[in-house]
Amino acid sequence: MLSLTFRFGAPADAPFLADLVRRAYRGEEGWTTEAAMLNDERIDTKTVLAKMQDPMTRVLVATDEQGKIVGCCEIMHKPENNIAYFGMFAVEPKLQAGRVGRQLLSHAEKMVVEVWNIHLMEMVVIAQREELIGWYIRRGYTDTKEQRPFPFDKLINGVALRDDLYFTVLVKTV
């Protein structure tokens, strides 16, 4: 298991983080790819920078022993219902299934308590990603069965390859 160090992302990280997220979700490697469902860029550098500049959001970065970025995620404080949102979760495709994601998710859960004293984490996952949903359930998340629409109109330079996509909401008390 890799020994990871965690830090908040810096603006200089944004291009690499956007690329990492794209490779993790739209690339051909790794078990998190959604390339069979979506043919778009997933995220761009401008969006990553906007997340970093949002006072309600923190972008977390995981680095290996050499300081190389191997994973990232965002946590967002949603004060209207006092929950934390978890998203933009990506692990270097060659390192997936190597416990990097588990460590990063666990660190994010600790951070929402430390930074905002929030004890409920929420995320949305494409409902058709049953294997990924199962992974989160094994980490203690509950599928609420709440459905949210997929933002087909917000795809970045691409298209959906299926028209039946929607999100399911997962939650965990942390």
CSV table of N, CA and C in Angstrom, one decimal:
chain,number,residue,atom,x,y,z
A,1,MET,N,0.9,-1.2,0.0
A,1,MET,CA,0.0,0.0,0.0
A,1,MET,C,0.9,1.2,0.0
A,2,LEU,N,0.6,2.2,-0.9
A,2,LEU,CA,1.3,3.4,-1.0
A,2,LEU,C,1.1,4.2,0.3
A,3,SER,N,2.2,4.9,0.7
A,3,SER,CA,2.1,5.9,1.8
A,3,SER,C,1.8,7.2,1.2
A,4,LEU,N,0.7,7.8,1.5
A,4,LEU,CA,0.2,9.0,0.9
A,4,LEU,C,0.3,10.2,1.8
A,5,THR,N,0.5,11.3,1.2
A,5,THR,CA,0.5,12.6,1.9
A,5,THR,C,-0.7,13.4,1.3
A,6,PHE,N,-1.4,14.1,2.1
A,6,PHE,CA,-2.6,14.9,1.6
A,6,PHE,C,-2.3,16.4,1.8
A,7,ARG,N,-2.9,17.1,0.9
A,7,ARG,CA,-2.8,18.6,0.9
A,7,ARG,C,-3.9,19.2,0.1
A,8,PHE,N,-4.2,20.5,0.3
A,8,PHE,CA,-5.1,21.1,-0.5
A,8,PHE,C,-4.5,21.5,-1.8
A,9,GLY,N,-5.2,21.4,-2.9
A,9,GLY,CA,-4.7,21.7,-4.2
A,9,GLY,C,-4.4,23.2,-4.4
A,10,ALA,N,-3.4,23.5,-5.2
A,10,ALA,CA,-3.0,24.8,-5.5
A,10,ALA,C,-3.3,25.1,-7.0
A,11,PRO,N,-3.5,26.4,-7.3
A,11,PRO,CA,-3.8,26.7,-8.7
A,11,PRO,C,-2.9,26.1,-9.7
A,12,ALA,N,-1.6,25.9,-9.4
A,12,ALA,CA,-0.7,25.3,-10.4
A,12,ALA,C,-1.0,23.8,-10.6
A,13,ASP,N,-1.8,23.2,-9.7
A,13,ASP,CA,-2.1,21.8,-9.9
A,13,ASP,C,-3.3,21.6,-10.8
A,14,ALA,N,-4.1,22.7,-11.1
A,14,ALA,CA,-5.3,22.6,-11.8
A,14,ALA,C,-5.2,21.8,-13.2
A,15,PRO,N,-4.3,22.2,-14.0
A,15,PRO,CA,-4.2,21.5,-15.3
A,15,PRO,C,-3.9,19.9,-15.1
A,16,PHE,N,-3.1,19.6,-14.2
A,16,PHE,CA,-2.8,18.2,-14.0
A,16,PHE,C,-4.0,17.5,-13.4
A,17,LEU,N,-4.7,18.1,-12.5
A,17,LEU,CA,-5.9,17.5,-11.9
A,17,LEU,C,-7.0,17.3,-12.9
A,18,ALA,N,-7.2,18.3,-13.8
A,18,ALA,CA,-8.2,18.1,-14.8
A,18,ALA,C,-7.9,16.9,-15.7
A,19,ASP,N,-6.6,16.8,-16.1
A,19,ASP,CA,-6.1,15.7,-16.9
A,19,ASP,C,-6.3,14.4,-16.1
A,20,LEU,N,-6.0,14.3,-14.8
A,20,LEU,CA,-6.1,13.1,-14.0
A,20,LEU,C,-7.6,12.7,-14.0
A,21,VAL,N,-8.5,13.6,-13.8
A,21,VAL,CA,-9.9,13.3,-13.8
A,21,VAL,C,-10.4,12.7,-15.1
A,22,ARG,N,-10.0,13.4,-16.2
A,22,ARG,CA,-10.3,12.9,-17.5
A,22,ARG,C,-9.8,11.5,-17.8
A,23,ARG,N,-8.5,11.2,-17.4
A,23,ARG,CA,-8.0,9.9,-17.6
A,23,ARG,C,-8.7,8.8,-16.8
A,24,ALA,N,-9.0,9.2,-15.6
A,24,ALA,CA,-9.7,8.2,-14.7
A,24,ALA,C,-11.1,7.9,-15.1
A,25,TYR,N,-11.8,8.9,-15.7
A,25,TYR,CA,-13.2,8.7,-16.1
A,25,TYR,C,-13.5,8.5,-17.5
A,26,ARG,N,-12.6,9.0,-18.4
A,26,ARG,CA,-12.9,8.9,-19.8
A,26,ARG,C,-11.8,8.1,-20.6
A,27,GLY,N,-10.8,7.7,-19.9
A,27,GLY,CA,-9.7,7.0,-20.5
A,27,GLY,C,-10.1,5.5,-20.6
A,28,GLU,N,-9.2,4.7,-21.2
A,28,GLU,CA,-9.4,3.3,-21.5
A,28,GLU,C,-8.9,2.5,-20.3
A,29,GLU,N,-8.1,3.0,-19.4
A,29,GLU,CA,-7.6,2.3,-18.3
A,29,GLU,C,-8.4,2.5,-17.0
A,30,GLY,N,-8.2,1.6,-16.1
A,30,GLY,CA,-8.8,1.7,-14.8
A,30,GLY,C,-10.3,1.3,-14.8
A,31,TRP,N,-10.8,0.9,-13.6
A,31,TRP,CA,-12.1,0.4,-13.5
A,31,TRP,C,-13.1,1.5,-13.3
A,32,THR,N,-12.7,2.7,-13.1
A,32,THR,CA,-13.7,3.8,-13.0
A,32,THR,C,-14.1,4.5,-14.3
A,33,THR,N,-13.6,4.0,-15.4
A,33,THR,CA,-13.9,4.7,-16.7
A,33,THR,C,-15.3,4.6,-17.0
A,34,GLU,N,-15.8,5.7,-17.6
A,34,GLU,CA,-17.2,5.8,-18.0
A,34,GLU,C,-17.2,6.0,-19.6
A,35,ALA,N,-16.1,5.6,-20.2
A,35,ALA,CA,-15.9,5.9,-21.7
A,35,ALA,C,-17.0,5.2,-22.5
A,36,ALA,N,-17.6,4.1,-22.0
A,36,ALA,CA,-18.7,3.4,-22.7
A,36,ALA,C,-20.0,4.2,-22.6
A,37,MET,N,-20.1,5.1,-21.7
A,37,MET,CA,-21.3,5.9,-21.5
A,37,MET,C,-21.3,7.3,-22.0
A,38,LEU,N,-20.1,7.9,-21.9
A,38,LEU,CA,-19.9,9.3,-22.2
A,38,LEU,C,-18.6,9.5,-23.0
A,39,ASN,N,-18.7,10.4,-24.0
A,39,ASN,CA,-17.6,10.8,-24.8
A,39,ASN,C,-17.4,12.3,-24.7
A,40,ASP,N,-16.9,12.7,-23.6
A,40,ASP,CA,-16.6,14.1,-23.4
A,40,ASP,C,-15.4,14.3,-22.5
A,41,GLU,N,-15.0,15.5,-22.2
A,41,GLU,CA,-13.8,15.8,-21.4
A,41,GLU,C,-14.0,15.7,-19.9
A,42,ARG,N,-15.2,15.5,-19.4
A,42,ARG,CA,-15.6,15.4,-18.0
A,42,ARG,C,-15.4,16.7,-17.2
A,43,ILE,N,-14.1,17.3,-17.3
A,43,ILE,CA,-13.8,18.5,-16.6
A,43,ILE,C,-12.7,19.2,-17.3
A,44,ASP,N,-12.6,20.6,-17.1
A,44,ASP,CA,-11.5,21.3,-17.7
A,44,ASP,C,-10.8,22.1,-16.6
A,45,THR,N,-9.7,22.6,-17.0
A,45,THR,CA,-8.8,23.3,-16.0
A,45,THR,C,-9.6,24.5,-15.4
A,46,LYS,N,-10.3,25.2,-16.2
A,46,LYS,CA,-11.1,26.4,-15.7
A,46,LYS,C,-12.1,26.0,-14.6
A,47,THR,N,-12.7,24.8,-14.7
A,47,THR,CA,-13.7,24.3,-13.7
A,47,THR,C,-12.9,23.9,-12.5
A,48,VAL,N,-11.8,23.3,-12.6
A,48,VAL,CA,-11.0,22.9,-11.4
A,48,VAL,C,-10.6,24.2,-10.7
A,49,LEU,N,-10.1,25.2,-11.4
A,49,LEU,CA,-9.7,26.4,-10.7
A,49,LEU,C,-10.9,27.1,-10.0
A,50,ALA,N,-12.0,27.1,-10.6
A,50,ALA,CA,-13.2,27.7,-10.0
A,50,ALA,C,-13.6,26.9,-8.7
A,51,LYS,N,-13.4,25.6,-8.7
A,51,LYS,CA,-13.6,24.9,-7.5
A,51,LYS,C,-12.6,25.3,-6.4
A,52,MET,N,-11.4,25.5,-6.8
A,52,MET,CA,-10.4,25.9,-5.8
A,52,MET,C,-10.6,27.3,-5.2
A,53,GLN,N,-11.2,28.2,-6.0
A,53,GLN,CA,-11.5,29.5,-5.6
A,53,GLN,C,-12.8,29.7,-4.9
A,54,ASP,N,-13.6,28.7,-4.9
A,54,ASP,CA,-14.9,28.7,-4.2
A,54,ASP,C,-14.7,28.6,-2.7
A,55,PRO,N,-15.1,29.6,-1.8
A,55,PRO,CA,-14.8,29.5,-0.4
A,55,PRO,C,-15.5,28.3,0.3
A,56,MET,N,-16.5,27.7,-0.3
A,56,MET,CA,-17.2,26.6,0.3
A,56,MET,C,-16.6,25.2,-0.2
A,57,THR,N,-15.6,25.3,-1.0
A,57,THR,CA,-15.0,24.0,-1.5
A,57,THR,C,-13.5,23.9,-1.2
A,58,ARG,N,-13.1,22.7,-1.0
A,58,ARG,CA,-11.7,22.4,-0.9
A,58,ARG,C,-11.4,21.2,-1.9
A,59,VAL,N,-10.3,21.4,-2.6
A,59,VAL,CA,-9.8,20.3,-3.5
A,59,VAL,C,-8.7,19.7,-2.8
A,60,LEU,N,-8.8,18.4,-2.5
A,60,LEU,CA,-7.8,17.6,-1.8
A,60,LEU,C,-7.0,16.9,-2.8
A,61,VAL,N,-5.7,16.8,-2.6
A,61,VAL,CA,-4.7,16.1,-3.4
A,61,VAL,C,-4.0,15.1,-2.6
A,62,ALA,N,-3.8,13.9,-3.2
A,62,ALA,CA,-3.0,12.8,-2.6
A,62,ALA,C,-1.7,12.7,-3.4
A,63,THR,N,-0.6,12.7,-2.7
A,63,THR,CA,0.7,12.5,-3.4
A,63,THR,C,1.4,11.3,-2.8
A,64,ASP,N,2.2,10.7,-3.6
A,64,ASP,CA,3.0,9.5,-3.2
A,64,ASP,C,4.3,10.0,-2.5
A,65,GLU,N,5.2,9.0,-2.2
A,65,GLU,CA,6.4,9.3,-1.5
A,65,GLU,C,7.3,10.3,-2.3
A,66,GLN,N,7.2,10.3,-3.6
A,66,GLN,CA,8.0,11.2,-4.4
A,66,GLN,C,7.4,12.6,-4.6
A,67,GLY,N,6.2,12.8,-4.1
A,67,GLY,CA,5.5,14.0,-4.2
A,67,GLY,C,4.6,14.1,-5.5
A,68,LYS,N,4.5,13.0,-6.2
A,68,LYS,CA,3.7,12.9,-7.4
A,68,LYS,C,2.2,12.8,-7.1
A,69,ILE,N,1.4,13.6,-7.7
A,69,ILE,CA,-0.1,13.5,-7.5
A,69,ILE,C,-0.6,12.2,-8.0
A,70,VAL,N,-1.3,11.5,-7.1
A,70,VAL,CA,-1.9,10.2,-7.5
A,70,VAL,C,-3.4,10.1,-7.3
A,71,GLY,N,-4.0,11.2,-6.8
A,71,GLY,CA,-5.4,11.2,-6.6
A,71,GLY,C,-5.9,12.6,-6.2
A,72,CYS,N,-7.2,12.8,-6.3
A,72,CYS,CA,-7.8,14.1,-5.9
A,72,CYS,C,-9.3,13.9,-5.7
A,73,CYS,N,-9.8,14.8,-5.0
A,73,CYS,CA,-11.3,14.9,-4.8
A,73,CYS,C,-11.6,16.3,-4.4
A,74,GLU,N,-12.9,16.6,-4.4
A,74,GLU,CA,-13.4,17.9,-3.8
A,74,GLU,C,-14.4,17.5,-2.7
A,75,ILE,N,-14.3,18.4,-1.7
A,75,ILE,CA,-15.4,18.4,-0.6
A,75,ILE,C,-16.0,19.8,-0.6
A,76,MET,N,-17.3,19.9,-0.5
A,76,MET,CA,-18.0,21.1,-0.6
A,76,MET,C,-18.9,21.2,0.6
A,77,HIS,N,-18.9,22.4,1.3
A,77,HIS,CA,-19.8,22.6,2.4
A,77,HIS,C,-21.1,23.1,1.8
A,78,LYS,N,-22.2,22.4,2.1
A,78,LYS,CA,-23.5,22.9,1.6
A,78,LYS,C,-24.3,23.3,2.8
A,79,PRO,N,-24.2,24.6,3.2
A,79,PRO,CA,-24.7,25.1,4.5
A,79,PRO,C,-26.3,25.1,4.5
A,80,GLU,N,-26.9,25.1,3.4
A,80,GLU,CA,-28.4,25.1,3.4
A,80,GLU,C,-29.0,23.8,4.0
A,81,ASN,N,-28.2,22.7,4.0
A,81,ASN,CA,-28.7,21.5,4.7
A,81,ASN,C,-27.6,20.9,5.6
A,82,ASN,N,-26.5,21.7,5.8
A,82,ASN,CA,-25.4,21.3,6.7
A,82,ASN,C,-24.8,19.9,6.3
A,83,ILE,N,-24.5,19.7,5.1
A,83,ILE,CA,-23.9,18.5,4.6
A,83,ILE,C,-22.6,18.8,3.9
A,84,ALA,N,-21.8,17.8,3.6
A,84,ALA,CA,-20.6,18.0,2.8
A,84,ALA,C,-20.9,17.2,1.5
A,85,TYR,N,-20.6,17.7,0.4
A,85,TYR,CA,-20.7,17.0,-0.9
A,85,TYR,C,-19.3,16.5,-1.3
A,86,PHE,N,-19.2,15.3,-1.8
A,86,PHE,CA,-18.0,14.7,-2.2
A,86,PHE,C,-18.0,14.5,-3.7
A,87,GLY,N,-17.0,15.0,-4.4
A,87,GLY,CA,-17.0,14.8,-5.9
A,87,GLY,C,-15.6,14.9,-6.4
A,88,MET,N,-15.5,14.9,-7.8
A,88,MET,CA,-14.3,15.1,-8.5
A,88,MET,C,-13.2,14.0,-8.0
A,89,PHE,N,-13.7,12.9,-7.7
A,89,PHE,CA,-12.8,11.8,-7.1
A,89,PHE,C,-12.1,11.1,-8.2
A,90,ALA,N,-10.8,11.1,-8.2
A,90,ALA,CA,-10.1,10.4,-9.2
A,90,ALA,C,-8.8,9.9,-8.7
A,91,VAL,N,-8.4,8.7,-9.2
A,91,VAL,CA,-7.1,8.1,-8.8
A,91,VAL,C,-6.4,7.7,-10.1
A,92,GLU,N,-5.1,7.9,-10.1
A,92,GLU,CA,-4.3,7.5,-11.2
A,92,GLU,C,-4.7,6.1,-11.7
A,93,PRO,N,-5.1,6.0,-13.0
A,93,PRO,CA,-5.7,4.7,-13.4
A,93,PRO,C,-4.8,3.5,-13.1
A,94,LYS,N,-3.5,3.6,-13.3
A,94,LYS,CA,-2.6,2.5,-13.0
A,94,LYS,C,-2.5,2.1,-11.5
A,95,LEU,N,-3.0,3.0,-10.7
A,95,LEU,CA,-3.0,2.7,-9.2
A,95,LEU,C,-4.3,2.3,-8.7
A,96,GLN,N,-5.4,2.3,-9.5
A,96,GLN,CA,-6.7,2.0,-9.0
A,96,GLN,C,-6.7,0.5,-8.6
A,97,ALA,N,-7.4,0.2,-7.6
A,97,ALA,CA,-7.5,-1.1,-6.9
A,97,ALA,C,-6.2,-1.3,-6.0
A,98,GLY,N,-5.5,-0.2,-5.7
A,98,GLY,CA,-4.3,-0.3,-4.9
A,98,GLY,C,-4.5,0.5,-3.5
A,99,ARG,N,-5.7,0.7,-3.1
A,99,ARG,CA,-6.1,1.3,-1.9
A,99,ARG,C,-5.8,2.9,-1.8
A,100,VAL,N,-5.4,3.5,-2.9
A,100,VAL,CA,-5.3,4.9,-2.9
A,100,VAL,C,-6.6,5.6,-2.7
A,101,GLY,N,-7.6,5.1,-3.4
A,101,GLY,CA,-9.0,5.7,-3.3
A,101,GLY,C,-9.5,5.5,-1.9
A,102,ARG,N,-9.3,4.4,-1.3
A,102,ARG,CA,-9.8,4.2,0.1
A,102,ARG,C,-9.2,5.2,1.0
A,103,GLN,N,-7.9,5.4,0.9
A,103,GLN,CA,-7.2,6.3,1.8
A,103,GLN,C,-7.7,7.8,1.5
A,104,LEU,N,-7.8,8.1,0.3
A,104,LEU,CA,-8.3,9.5,-0.1
A,104,LEU,C,-9.7,9.8,0.4
A,105,LEU,N,-10.6,8.8,0.2
A,105,LEU,CA,-12.0,9.0,0.7
A,105,LEU,C,-12.0,9.1,2.2
A,106,SER,N,-11.2,8.3,2.9
A,106,SER,CA,-11.2,8.3,4.3
A,106,SER,C,-10.7,9.7,4.8
A,107,HIS,N,-9.6,10.2,4.1
A,107,HIS,CA,-9.1,11.5,4.5
A,107,HIS,C,-10.1,12.6,4.3
A,108,ALA,N,-10.9,12.5,3.1
A,108,ALA,CA,-11.9,13.5,2.8
A,108,ALA,C,-13.0,13.5,3.9
A,109,GLU,N,-13.4,12.3,4.4
A,109,GLU,CA,-14.4,12.2,5.4
A,109,GLU,C,-13.9,12.9,6.7
A,110,LYS,N,-12.6,12.7,7.1
A,110,LYS,CA,-12.0,13.3,8.2
A,110,LYS,C,-12.0,14.8,8.1
A,111,MET,N,-11.7,15.3,6.9
A,111,MET,CA,-11.5,16.7,6.6
A,111,MET,C,-12.9,17.5,6.8
A,112,VAL,N,-14.0,16.9,6.4
A,112,VAL,CA,-15.2,17.6,6.5
A,112,VAL,C,-15.6,17.8,8.0
A,113,VAL,N,-15.2,16.9,8.8
A,113,VAL,CA,-15.4,17.1,10.2
A,113,VAL,C,-14.5,18.1,10.8
A,114,GLU,N,-13.2,18.0,10.4
A,114,GLU,CA,-12.2,19.0,10.9
A,114,GLU,C,-12.4,20.4,10.4
A,115,VAL,N,-12.7,20.6,9.1
A,115,VAL,CA,-12.8,21.9,8.5
A,115,VAL,C,-14.2,22.6,8.8
A,116,TRP,N,-15.3,21.8,8.8
A,116,TRP,CA,-16.6,22.4,8.9
A,116,TRP,C,-17.4,21.8,10.0
A,117,ASN,N,-16.9,20.8,10.7
A,117,ASN,CA,-17.7,20.1,11.8
A,117,ASN,C,-19.0,19.5,11.2
A,118,ILE,N,-18.9,19.0,10.0
A,118,ILE,CA,-20.0,18.3,9.4
A,118,ILE,C,-19.9,16.8,9.5
A,119,HIS,N,-21.0,16.2,9.7
A,119,HIS,CA,-21.0,14.7,9.9
A,119,HIS,C,-21.8,13.9,9.0
A,120,LEU,N,-22.2,14.5,7.9
A,120,LEU,CA,-22.9,13.8,6.8
A,120,LEU,C,-22.3,14.2,5.5
A,121,MET,N,-21.8,13.1,4.8
A,121,MET,CA,-21.3,13.3,3.4
A,121,MET,C,-22.2,12.8,2.4
A,122,GLU,N,-22.4,13.5,1.3
A,122,GLU,CA,-23.3,13.1,0.2
A,122,GLU,C,-22.5,13.1,-1.1
A,123,MET,N,-22.9,12.3,-2.0
A,123,MET,CA,-22.3,12.2,-3.3
A,123,MET,C,-23.4,11.8,-4.3
A,124,VAL,N,-23.1,12.0,-5.6
A,124,VAL,CA,-24.0,11.4,-6.6
A,124,VAL,C,-23.1,10.6,-7.5
A,125,VAL,N,-23.7,9.5,-7.9
A,125,VAL,CA,-23.0,8.5,-8.8
A,125,VAL,C,-23.9,8.1,-9.9
A,126,ILE,N,-23.4,8.0,-11.1
A,126,ILE,CA,-24.3,7.6,-12.2
A,126,ILE,C,-24.9,6.2,-11.8
A,127,ALA,N,-26.2,6.1,-11.8
A,127,ALA,CA,-26.9,5.0,-11.3
A,127,ALA,C,-26.5,3.7,-12.0
A,128,GLN,N,-26.1,3.8,-13.3
A,128,GLN,CA,-25.7,2.6,-14.1
A,128,GLN,C,-24.4,2.1,-13.7
A,129,ARG,N,-23.6,2.8,-12.8
A,129,ARG,CA,-22.3,2.4,-12.4
A,129,ARG,C,-22.4,1.5,-11.1
A,130,GLU,N,-23.1,0.3,-11.3
A,130,GLU,CA,-23.3,-0.6,-10.1
A,130,GLU,C,-22.1,-1.0,-9.4
A,131,GLU,N,-21.0,-1.3,-10.1
A,131,GLU,CA,-19.8,-1.7,-9.5
A,131,GLU,C,-19.2,-0.6,-8.6
A,132,LEU,N,-19.3,0.7,-9.1
A,132,LEU,CA,-18.8,1.8,-8.3
A,132,LEU,C,-19.7,2.0,-7.1
A,133,ILE,N,-21.0,2.0,-7.3
A,133,ILE,CA,-21.9,2.1,-6.1
A,133,ILE,C,-21.6,1.1,-5.1
A,134,GLY,N,-21.4,-0.2,-5.5
A,134,GLY,CA,-21.0,-1.2,-4.6
A,134,GLY,C,-19.8,-0.9,-3.8
A,135,TRP,N,-18.8,-0.3,-4.5
A,135,TRP,CA,-17.5,0.0,-3.8
A,135,TRP,C,-17.8,1.0,-2.7
A,136,TYR,N,-18.7,2.0,-2.9
A,136,TYR,CA,-19.0,3.0,-1.9
A,136,TYR,C,-19.8,2.4,-0.8
A,137,ILE,N,-20.7,1.5,-1.1
A,137,ILE,CA,-21.5,0.8,-0.1
A,137,ILE,C,-20.6,0.0,0.9
A,138,ARG,N,-19.6,-0.6,0.3
A,138,ARG,CA,-18.6,-1.3,1.1
A,138,ARG,C,-17.8,-0.4,2.0
A,139,ARG,N,-17.8,0.9,1.7
A,139,ARG,CA,-17.1,1.9,2.5
A,139,ARG,C,-18.0,2.6,3.5
A,140,GLY,N,-19.3,2.1,3.6
A,140,GLY,CA,-20.2,2.6,4.6
A,140,GLY,C,-21.3,3.5,4.1
A,141,TYR,N,-21.3,3.8,2.8
A,141,TYR,CA,-22.3,4.7,2.2
A,141,TYR,C,-23.6,3.9,2.0
A,142,THR,N,-24.7,4.7,2.0
A,142,THR,CA,-26.0,4.1,1.8
A,142,THR,C,-26.6,4.7,0.5
A,143,ASP,N,-27.2,3.9,-0.3
A,143,ASP,CA,-27.9,4.4,-1.5
A,143,ASP,C,-29.3,4.8,-1.0
A,144,THR,N,-29.5,6.1,-1.1
A,144,THR,CA,-30.8,6.7,-0.7
A,144,THR,C,-32.0,6.4,-1.6
A,145,LYS,N,-31.6,5.9,-2.8
A,145,LYS,CA,-32.6,5.7,-3.9
A,145,LYS,C,-33.1,7.0,-4.5
A,146,GLU,N,-32.7,8.1,-4.0
A,146,GLU,CA,-33.1,9.4,-4.6
A,146,GLU,C,-32.4,9.5,-5.9
A,147,GLN,N,-33.2,9.9,-6.9
A,147,GLN,CA,-32.6,10.1,-8.3
A,147,GLN,C,-32.5,11.6,-8.6
A,148,ARG,N,-31.4,11.9,-9.3
A,148,ARG,CA,-31.3,13.2,-9.8
A,148,ARG,C,-30.9,13.2,-11.3
A,149,PRO,N,-31.4,14.2,-12.0
A,149,PRO,CA,-31.2,14.1,-13.5
A,149,PRO,C,-29.7,14.2,-13.8
A,150,PHE,N,-29.3,13.6,-14.9
A,150,PHE,CA,-27.9,13.7,-15.4
A,150,PHE,C,-27.9,15.0,-16.2
A,151,PRO,N,-26.8,15.8,-16.1
A,151,PRO,CA,-26.7,17.1,-16.8
A,151,PRO,C,-26.2,17.0,-18.2
A,152,PHE,N,-27.0,16.4,-19.1
A,152,PHE,CA,-26.6,16.2,-20.5
A,152,PHE,C,-26.2,17.5,-21.1
A,153,ASP,N,-26.8,18.6,-20.7
A,153,ASP,CA,-26.5,19.9,-21.3
A,153,ASP,C,-25.2,20.5,-20.8
A,154,LYS,N,-24.5,19.9,-19.9
A,154,LYS,CA,-23.3,20.5,-19.3
A,154,LYS,C,-22.1,19.6,-19.7
A,155,LEU,N,-22.2,18.7,-20.7
A,155,LEU,CA,-21.1,17.9,-21.1
A,155,LEU,C,-20.1,18.9,-21.8
A,156,ILE,N,-18.8,18.6,-21.5
A,156,ILE,CA,-17.7,19.5,-22.0
A,156,ILE,C,-17.1,18.8,-23.3
A,157,ASN,N,-17.4,19.5,-24.4
A,157,ASN,CA,-16.9,19.1,-25.7
A,157,ASN,C,-17.2,17.6,-26.0
A,158,GLY,N,-18.4,17.2,-25.9
A,158,GLY,CA,-18.7,15.8,-26.2
A,158,GLY,C,-20.2,15.5,-26.1
A,159,VAL,N,-20.4,14.2,-26.1
A,159,VAL,CA,-21.8,13.7,-26.0
A,159,VAL,C,-21.9,12.5,-25.1
A,160,ALA,N,-23.2,12.3,-24.7
A,160,ALA,CA,-23.5,11.1,-24.0
A,160,ALA,C,-23.7,10.0,-25.0
A,161,LEU,N,-23.3,8.8,-24.7
A,161,LEU,CA,-23.5,7.6,-25.6
A,161,LEU,C,-24.7,6.8,-25.2
A,162,ARG,N,-25.4,7.2,-24.1
A,162,ARG,CA,-26.6,6.7,-23.7
A,162,ARG,C,-27.6,7.8,-23.3
A,163,ASP,N,-28.9,7.6,-23.4
A,163,ASP,CA,-29.8,8.6,-23.0
A,163,ASP,C,-30.6,8.3,-21.7
A,164,ASP,N,-30.2,7.2,-21.1
A,164,ASP,CA,-30.9,6.8,-19.9
A,164,ASP,C,-30.1,7.1,-18.6
A,165,LEU,N,-29.1,7.9,-18.6
A,165,LEU,CA,-28.3,8.1,-17.5
A,165,LEU,C,-29.0,9.0,-16.5
A,166,TYR,N,-28.8,8.7,-15.2
A,166,TYR,CA,-29.2,9.6,-14.1
A,166,TYR,C,-28.3,9.3,-12.9
A,167,PHE,N,-28.4,10.2,-11.9
A,167,PHE,CA,-27.6,10.0,-10.7
A,167,PHE,C,-28.4,9.3,-9.6
A,168,THR,N,-27.8,8.6,-8.7
A,168,THR,CA,-28.3,8.1,-7.5
A,168,THR,C,-27.5,8.8,-6.4
A,169,VAL,N,-28.2,9.1,-5.3
A,169,VAL,CA,-27.6,9.8,-4.2
A,169,VAL,C,-27.1,8.8,-3.1
A,170,LEU,N,-25.9,9.0,-2.7
A,170,LEU,CA,-25.3,8.1,-1.6
A,170,LEU,C,-24.9,9.0,-0.5
A,171,VAL,N,-25.1,8.5,0.8
A,171,VAL,CA,-24.8,9.3,2.0
A,171,VAL,C,-24.1,8.4,3.0
A,172,LYS,N,-23.4,9.1,3.9
A,172,LYS,CA,-22.7,8.4,5.0
A,172,LYS,C,-22.6,9.4,6.1
A,173,THR,N,-22.8,8.9,7.3
A,173,THR,CA,-22.5,9.6,8.5
A,173,THR,C,-21.0,9.4,8.8
A,174,VAL,N,-20.3,10.5,9.0
A,174,VAL,CA,-18.8,10.5,9.2
A,174,VAL,C,-18.5,11.0,10.5
